[in-house]
């Protein structure tokens, strides 16, 4: 209806729509049809692509497969796959905070913490300077990070006017969106 002004409001609206019995039934059917629970492994990673074999060593592929299995274990995916997929399907996005042991990063990912998409947003600060000769804007630097706030995010503008909240490095956040974006991405 055109009344949504922020991503957080959009997610809230999606969740409200999912509460309608007809929508809830349709979502349940879609999610149920997306999984084959009869099998022991619900999801797996396939790194057998011939083009990948020439670029990535067998040792690296083994490490990727091991870490993928670790992530599934951390999410308890075989138990919560339905809930995770349903949450992603309704919200159109899902965020996880990746926790790695700072003292021993070789231990890999230690924890994956779900983040409500209404409480986090990506910020991109672009610093520009005017070229003295041409007067054109020149991009000096781009800073990207996520801002997390327990109270939720209130603005969708991406710039230096950032909500108060915790800054998180982009490599610490997993963002899986539906791929459907508006004109502003």
PDB file of C-alpha atoms in Angstrom:
ATOM      1  CA  UNK A   1       0.000   0.000   0.000  1.00  0.00           C
ATOM      2  CA  UNK A   2       3.032   2.310  -0.169  1.00  0.00           C
ATOM      3  CA  UNK A   3       3.152   3.040   3.566  1.00  0.00           C
ATOM      4  CA  UNK A   4       6.378   1.137   4.247  1.00  0.00           C
ATOM      5  CA  UNK A   5       9.310   3.517   4.743  1.00  0.00           C
ATOM      6  CA  UNK A   6      12.050   1.267   6.083  1.00  0.00           C
ATOM      7  CA  UNK A   7      13.270  -2.280   5.709  1.00  0.00           C
ATOM      8  CA  UNK A   8      12.326  -2.962   9.342  1.00  0.00           C
ATOM      9  CA  UNK A   9       8.733  -1.896   8.681  1.00  0.00           C
ATOM     10  CA  UNK A  10       8.675  -4.100   5.597  1.00  0.00           C
ATOM     11  CA  UNK A  11       9.771  -7.165   7.593  1.00  0.00           C
ATOM     12  CA  UNK A  12       7.160  -6.396  10.258  1.00  0.00           C
ATOM     13  CA  UNK A  13       4.512  -6.122   7.553  1.00  0.00           C
ATOM     14  CA  UNK A  14       5.580  -9.471   6.057  1.00  0.00           C
ATOM     15  CA  UNK A  15       5.336 -11.086   9.492  1.00  0.00           C
ATOM     16  CA  UNK A  16       1.865  -9.633  10.046  1.00  0.00           C
ATOM     17  CA  UNK A  17       0.751 -10.963   6.650  1.00  0.00           C
ATOM     18  CA  UNK A  18       2.101 -14.426   7.539  1.00  0.00           C
ATOM     19  CA  UNK A  19      -0.261 -14.479  10.543  1.00  0.00           C
ATOM     20  CA  UNK A  20      -3.301 -14.530   8.245  1.00  0.00           C
ATOM     21  CA  UNK A  21      -4.602 -18.117   8.119  1.00  0.00           C
ATOM     22  CA  UNK A  22      -4.580 -18.305   4.300  1.00  0.00           C
ATOM     23  CA  UNK A  23      -1.011 -16.984   4.046  1.00  0.00           C
ATOM     24  CA  UNK A  24       0.157 -19.181   6.908  1.00  0.00           C
ATOM     25  CA  UNK A  25      -1.259 -22.255   5.184  1.00  0.00           C
ATOM     26  CA  UNK A  26       0.386 -21.319   1.861  1.00  0.00           C
ATOM     27  CA  UNK A  27       3.741 -20.667   3.554  1.00  0.00           C
ATOM     28  CA  UNK A  28       3.549 -24.016   5.377  1.00  0.00           C
ATOM     29  CA  UNK A  29       2.886 -25.791   2.089  1.00  0.00           C
ATOM     30  CA  UNK A  30       5.816 -24.054   0.347  1.00  0.00           C
ATOM     31  CA  UNK A  31       8.218 -24.782   3.203  1.00  0.00           C
ATOM     32  CA  UNK A  32       7.048 -28.410   3.472  1.00  0.00           C
ATOM     33  CA  UNK A  33       7.574 -28.934  -0.255  1.00  0.00           C
ATOM     34  CA  UNK A  34      11.070 -27.431  -0.073  1.00  0.00           C
ATOM     35  CA  UNK A  35      12.499 -30.200   2.099  1.00  0.00           C
ATOM     36  CA  UNK A  36      12.718 -33.943   1.863  1.00  0.00           C
ATOM     37  CA  UNK A  37      12.843 -34.910   5.508  1.00  0.00           C
ATOM     38  CA  UNK A  38      12.924 -38.618   4.609  1.00  0.00           C
ATOM     39  CA  UNK A  39      16.640 -38.427   3.879  1.00  0.00           C
ATOM     40  CA  UNK A  40      19.307 -38.396   6.568  1.00  0.00           C
ATOM     41  CA  UNK A  41      21.022 -35.322   5.100  1.00  0.00           C
ATOM     42  CA  UNK A  42      18.679 -32.438   4.282  1.00  0.00           C
ATOM     43  CA  UNK A  43      21.302 -30.282   2.564  1.00  0.00           C
ATOM     44  CA  UNK A  44      24.831 -30.777   1.310  1.00  0.00           C
ATOM     45  CA  UNK A  45      27.521 -28.837  -0.512  1.00  0.00           C
ATOM     46  CA  UNK A  46      28.746 -30.048  -3.891  1.00  0.00           C
ATOM     47  CA  UNK A  47      32.280 -29.050  -4.841  1.00  0.00           C
ATOM     48  CA  UNK A  48      32.667 -31.584  -7.676  1.00  0.00           C
ATOM     49  CA  UNK A  49      32.499 -28.981 -10.471  1.00  0.00           C
ATOM     50  CA  UNK A  50      35.349 -29.676 -12.953  1.00  0.00           C
ATOM     51  CA  UNK A  51      36.149 -25.957 -13.308  1.00  0.00           C
ATOM     52  CA  UNK A  52      36.490 -25.726  -9.532  1.00  0.00           C
ATOM     53  CA  UNK A  53      38.921 -28.637  -9.439  1.00  0.00           C
ATOM     54  CA  UNK A  54      41.520 -26.691 -11.423  1.00  0.00           C
ATOM     55  CA  UNK A  55      41.214 -23.615  -9.171  1.00  0.00           C
ATOM     56  CA  UNK A  56      40.842 -25.113  -5.689  1.00  0.00           C
ATOM     57  CA  UNK A  57      43.047 -27.821  -4.246  1.00  0.00           C
ATOM     58  CA  UNK A  58      41.525 -30.985  -2.756  1.00  0.00           C
ATOM     59  CA  UNK A  59      42.741 -29.898   0.696  1.00  0.00           C
ATOM     60  CA  UNK A  60      40.864 -26.573   0.445  1.00  0.00           C
ATOM     61  CA  UNK A  61      37.719 -28.329  -0.830  1.00  0.00           C
ATOM     62  CA  UNK A  62      37.945 -30.688   2.167  1.00  0.00           C
ATOM     63  CA  UNK A  63      38.263 -27.699   4.536  1.00  0.00           C
ATOM     64  CA  UNK A  64      35.224 -26.034   2.921  1.00  0.00           C
ATOM     65  CA  UNK A  65      33.176 -29.238   3.287  1.00  0.00           C
ATOM     66  CA  UNK A  66      34.249 -29.646   6.922  1.00  0.00           C
ATOM     67  CA  UNK A  67      33.355 -26.036   7.765  1.00  0.00           C
ATOM     68  CA  UNK A  68      30.016 -26.394   5.968  1.00  0.00           C
ATOM     69  CA  UNK A  69      29.226 -29.438   8.127  1.00  0.00           C
ATOM     70  CA  UNK A  70      30.349 -27.461  11.192  1.00  0.00           C
ATOM     71  CA  UNK A  71      27.939 -24.633  10.308  1.00  0.00           C
ATOM     72  CA  UNK A  72      25.082 -27.120   9.890  1.00  0.00           C
ATOM     73  CA  UNK A  73      25.965 -28.559  13.296  1.00  0.00           C
ATOM     74  CA  UNK A  74      26.075 -25.091  14.892  1.00  0.00           C
ATOM     75  CA  UNK A  75      22.651 -24.281  13.438  1.00  0.00           C
ATOM     76  CA  UNK A  76      21.368 -27.748  14.417  1.00  0.00           C
ATOM     77  CA  UNK A  77      20.081 -27.653  10.859  1.00  0.00           C
ATOM     78  CA  UNK A  78      18.627 -31.169  10.731  1.00  0.00           C
ATOM     79  CA  UNK A  79      16.383 -30.216  13.650  1.00  0.00           C
ATOM     80  CA  UNK A  80      15.618 -26.551  12.813  1.00  0.00           C
ATOM     81  CA  UNK A  81      15.736 -26.488   8.990  1.00  0.00           C
ATOM     82  CA  UNK A  82      11.987 -25.927   8.750  1.00  0.00           C
ATOM     83  CA  UNK A  83      12.042 -22.967  11.173  1.00  0.00           C
ATOM     84  CA  UNK A  84      15.131 -21.375   9.598  1.00  0.00           C
ATOM     85  CA  UNK A  85      13.722 -21.660   6.071  1.00  0.00           C
ATOM     86  CA  UNK A  86      10.283 -20.413   7.139  1.00  0.00           C
ATOM     87  CA  UNK A  87      11.845 -17.387   8.868  1.00  0.00           C
ATOM     88  CA  UNK A  88      13.910 -16.611   5.751  1.00  0.00           C
ATOM     89  CA  UNK A  89      10.920 -17.115   3.452  1.00  0.00           C
ATOM     90  CA  UNK A  90       8.656 -14.743   5.410  1.00  0.00           C
ATOM     91  CA  UNK A  91      11.249 -12.014   6.064  1.00  0.00           C
ATOM     92  CA  UNK A  92      12.926 -12.252   2.655  1.00  0.00           C
ATOM     93  CA  UNK A  93      16.304 -12.072   4.418  1.00  0.00           C
ATOM     94  CA  UNK A  94      18.160 -13.652   7.295  1.00  0.00           C
ATOM     95  CA  UNK A  95      21.233 -12.503   9.234  1.00  0.00           C
ATOM     96  CA  UNK A  96      23.701 -14.406  11.381  1.00  0.00           C
ATOM     97  CA  UNK A  97      26.598 -13.086  13.406  1.00  0.00           C
ATOM     98  CA  UNK A  98      29.652 -15.292  12.896  1.00  0.00           C
ATOM     99  CA  UNK A  99      31.622 -15.801  16.109  1.00  0.00           C
ATOM    100  CA  UNK A 100      35.251 -16.847  15.743  1.00  0.00           C
ATOM    101  CA  UNK A 101      37.736 -17.305  18.580  1.00  0.00           C
ATOM    102  CA  UNK A 102      39.999 -14.208  18.341  1.00  0.00           C
ATOM    103  CA  UNK A 103      42.805 -15.938  20.207  1.00  0.00           C
ATOM    104  CA  UNK A 104      42.774 -19.002  17.950  1.00  0.00           C
ATOM    105  CA  UNK A 105      41.096 -18.262  14.588  1.00  0.00           C
ATOM    106  CA  UNK A 106      42.291 -21.619  13.196  1.00  0.00           C
ATOM    107  CA  UNK A 107      39.563 -23.278  15.265  1.00  0.00           C
ATOM    108  CA  UNK A 108      37.077 -21.819  12.760  1.00  0.00           C
ATOM    109  CA  UNK A 109      33.535 -20.704  13.391  1.00  0.00           C
ATOM    110  CA  UNK A 110      32.524 -21.258  17.008  1.00  0.00           C
ATOM    111  CA  UNK A 111      28.955 -19.949  16.956  1.00  0.00           C
ATOM    112  CA  UNK A 112      26.307 -18.586  14.586  1.00  0.00           C
ATOM    113  CA  UNK A 113      23.914 -16.137  16.263  1.00  0.00           C
ATOM    114  CA  UNK A 114      20.628 -15.241  14.611  1.00  0.00           C
ATOM    115  CA  UNK A 115      19.993 -11.494  14.267  1.00  0.00           C
ATOM    116  CA  UNK A 116      16.499 -10.101  13.771  1.00  0.00           C
ATOM    117  CA  UNK A 117      16.601  -8.271  10.399  1.00  0.00           C
ATOM    118  CA  UNK A 118      14.700  -5.345  11.934  1.00  0.00           C
ATOM    119  CA  UNK A 119      17.634  -4.653  14.251  1.00  0.00           C
ATOM    120  CA  UNK A 120      20.505  -4.575  11.765  1.00  0.00           C
ATOM    121  CA  UNK A 121      21.312  -2.719   8.587  1.00  0.00           C
ATOM    122  CA  UNK A 122      24.252  -2.300   6.278  1.00  0.00           C
ATOM    123  CA  UNK A 123      25.810   1.140   6.078  1.00  0.00           C
ATOM    124  CA  UNK A 124      27.981   2.366   3.259  1.00  0.00           C
ATOM    125  CA  UNK A 125      29.824   5.636   3.824  1.00  0.00           C
ATOM    126  CA  UNK A 126      31.243   7.134   0.655  1.00  0.00           C
ATOM    127  CA  UNK A 127      33.751   9.957   1.113  1.00  0.00           C
ATOM    128  CA  UNK A 128      34.087  12.189  -1.924  1.00  0.00           C
ATOM    129  CA  UNK A 129      36.335  15.064  -2.882  1.00  0.00           C
ATOM    130  CA  UNK A 130      36.004  17.596  -5.653  1.00  0.00           C
ATOM    131  CA  UNK A 131      38.610  17.414  -8.366  1.00  0.00           C
ATOM    132  CA  UNK A 132      40.135  20.949  -8.448  1.00  0.00           C
ATOM    133  CA  UNK A 133      40.608  20.834 -12.230  1.00  0.00           C
ATOM    134  CA  UNK A 134      37.308  19.364 -13.408  1.00  0.00           C
ATOM    135  CA  UNK A 135      35.025  19.946 -10.413  1.00  0.00           C
ATOM    136  CA  UNK A 136      33.866  16.320 -10.620  1.00  0.00           C
ATOM    137  CA  UNK A 137      33.338  14.246  -7.507  1.00  0.00           C
ATOM    138  CA  UNK A 138      36.099  11.699  -6.887  1.00  0.00           C
ATOM    139  CA  UNK A 139      35.469   8.823  -4.501  1.00  0.00           C
ATOM    140  CA  UNK A 140      38.210   8.961  -1.892  1.00  0.00           C
ATOM    141  CA  UNK A 141      37.122   5.992   0.240  1.00  0.00           C
ATOM    142  CA  UNK A 142      34.208   3.676   0.936  1.00  0.00           C
ATOM    143  CA  UNK A 143      33.552   2.302   4.414  1.00  0.00           C
ATOM    144  CA  UNK A 144      31.077  -0.560   4.785  1.00  0.00           C
ATOM    145  CA  UNK A 145      29.818  -1.988   8.039  1.00  0.00           C
ATOM    146  CA  UNK A 146      26.657  -3.162   9.757  1.00  0.00           C
ATOM    147  CA  UNK A 147      24.915  -1.278  12.539  1.00  0.00           C
ATOM    148  CA  UNK A 148      23.091  -3.334  15.144  1.00  0.00           C
ATOM    149  CA  UNK A 149      20.662  -1.764  17.585  1.00  0.00           C
ATOM    150  CA  UNK A 150      18.490  -3.577  20.130  1.00  0.00           C
ATOM    151  CA  UNK A 151      15.830  -0.937  19.595  1.00  0.00           C
ATOM    152  CA  UNK A 152      15.820  -1.602  15.861  1.00  0.00           C
ATOM    153  CA  UNK A 153      16.906   0.513  12.939  1.00  0.00           C
ATOM    154  CA  UNK A 154      14.857   3.565  12.096  1.00  0.00           C
ATOM    155  CA  UNK A 155      16.265   4.834   8.847  1.00  0.00           C
ATOM    156  CA  UNK A 156      16.964   3.323   5.478  1.00  0.00           C
ATOM    157  CA  UNK A 157      19.297   6.014   4.232  1.00  0.00           C
ATOM    158  CA  UNK A 158      22.841   4.876   3.625  1.00  0.00           C
ATOM    159  CA  UNK A 159      25.279   7.573   4.519  1.00  0.00           C
ATOM    160  CA  UNK A 160      27.103   9.189   7.377  1.00  0.00           C
ATOM    161  CA  UNK A 161      23.944   9.818   9.433  1.00  0.00           C
ATOM    162  CA  UNK A 162      24.035   6.443  11.166  1.00  0.00           C
ATOM    163  CA  UNK A 163      21.791   5.258  13.987  1.00  0.00           C
ATOM    164  CA  UNK A 164      23.387   4.854  17.324  1.00  0.00           C
ATOM    165  CA  UNK A 165      24.266   1.223  17.703  1.00  0.00           C
ATOM    166  CA  UNK A 166      27.025  -1.299  17.586  1.00  0.00           C
ATOM    167  CA  UNK A 167      29.247  -1.249  14.505  1.00  0.00           C
ATOM    168  CA  UNK A 168      30.024  -4.719  13.154  1.00  0.00           C
ATOM    169  CA  UNK A 169      32.553  -5.570  10.458  1.00  0.00           C
ATOM    170  CA  UNK A 170      30.908  -6.887   7.271  1.00  0.00           C
ATOM    171  CA  UNK A 171      32.944 -10.104   7.345  1.00  0.00           C
ATOM    172  CA  UNK A 172      31.327 -10.952  10.720  1.00  0.00           C
ATOM    173  CA  UNK A 173      27.804 -11.004   9.298  1.00  0.00           C
ATOM    174  CA  UNK A 174      26.147 -13.561   7.054  1.00  0.00           C
ATOM    175  CA  UNK A 175      23.366 -11.935   5.047  1.00  0.00           C
ATOM    176  CA  UNK A 176      21.169 -14.187   2.938  1.00  0.00           C
ATOM    177  CA  UNK A 177      18.496 -12.257   1.071  1.00  0.00           C
ATOM    178  CA  UNK A 178      15.865 -13.430  -1.369  1.00  0.00           C
ATOM    179  CA  UNK A 179      17.598 -11.710  -4.270  1.00  0.00           C
ATOM    180  CA  UNK A 180      14.553  -9.531  -4.893  1.00  0.00           C
ATOM    181  CA  UNK A 181      15.528  -5.892  -4.443  1.00  0.00           C
ATOM    182  CA  UNK A 182      14.033  -2.502  -5.045  1.00  0.00           C
ATOM    183  CA  UNK A 183      15.679   0.134  -7.243  1.00  0.00           C
ATOM    184  CA  UNK A 184      17.972   1.163  -4.372  1.00  0.00           C
ATOM    185  CA  UNK A 185      19.171  -2.433  -3.820  1.00  0.00           C
TER     186      UNK A 185
END
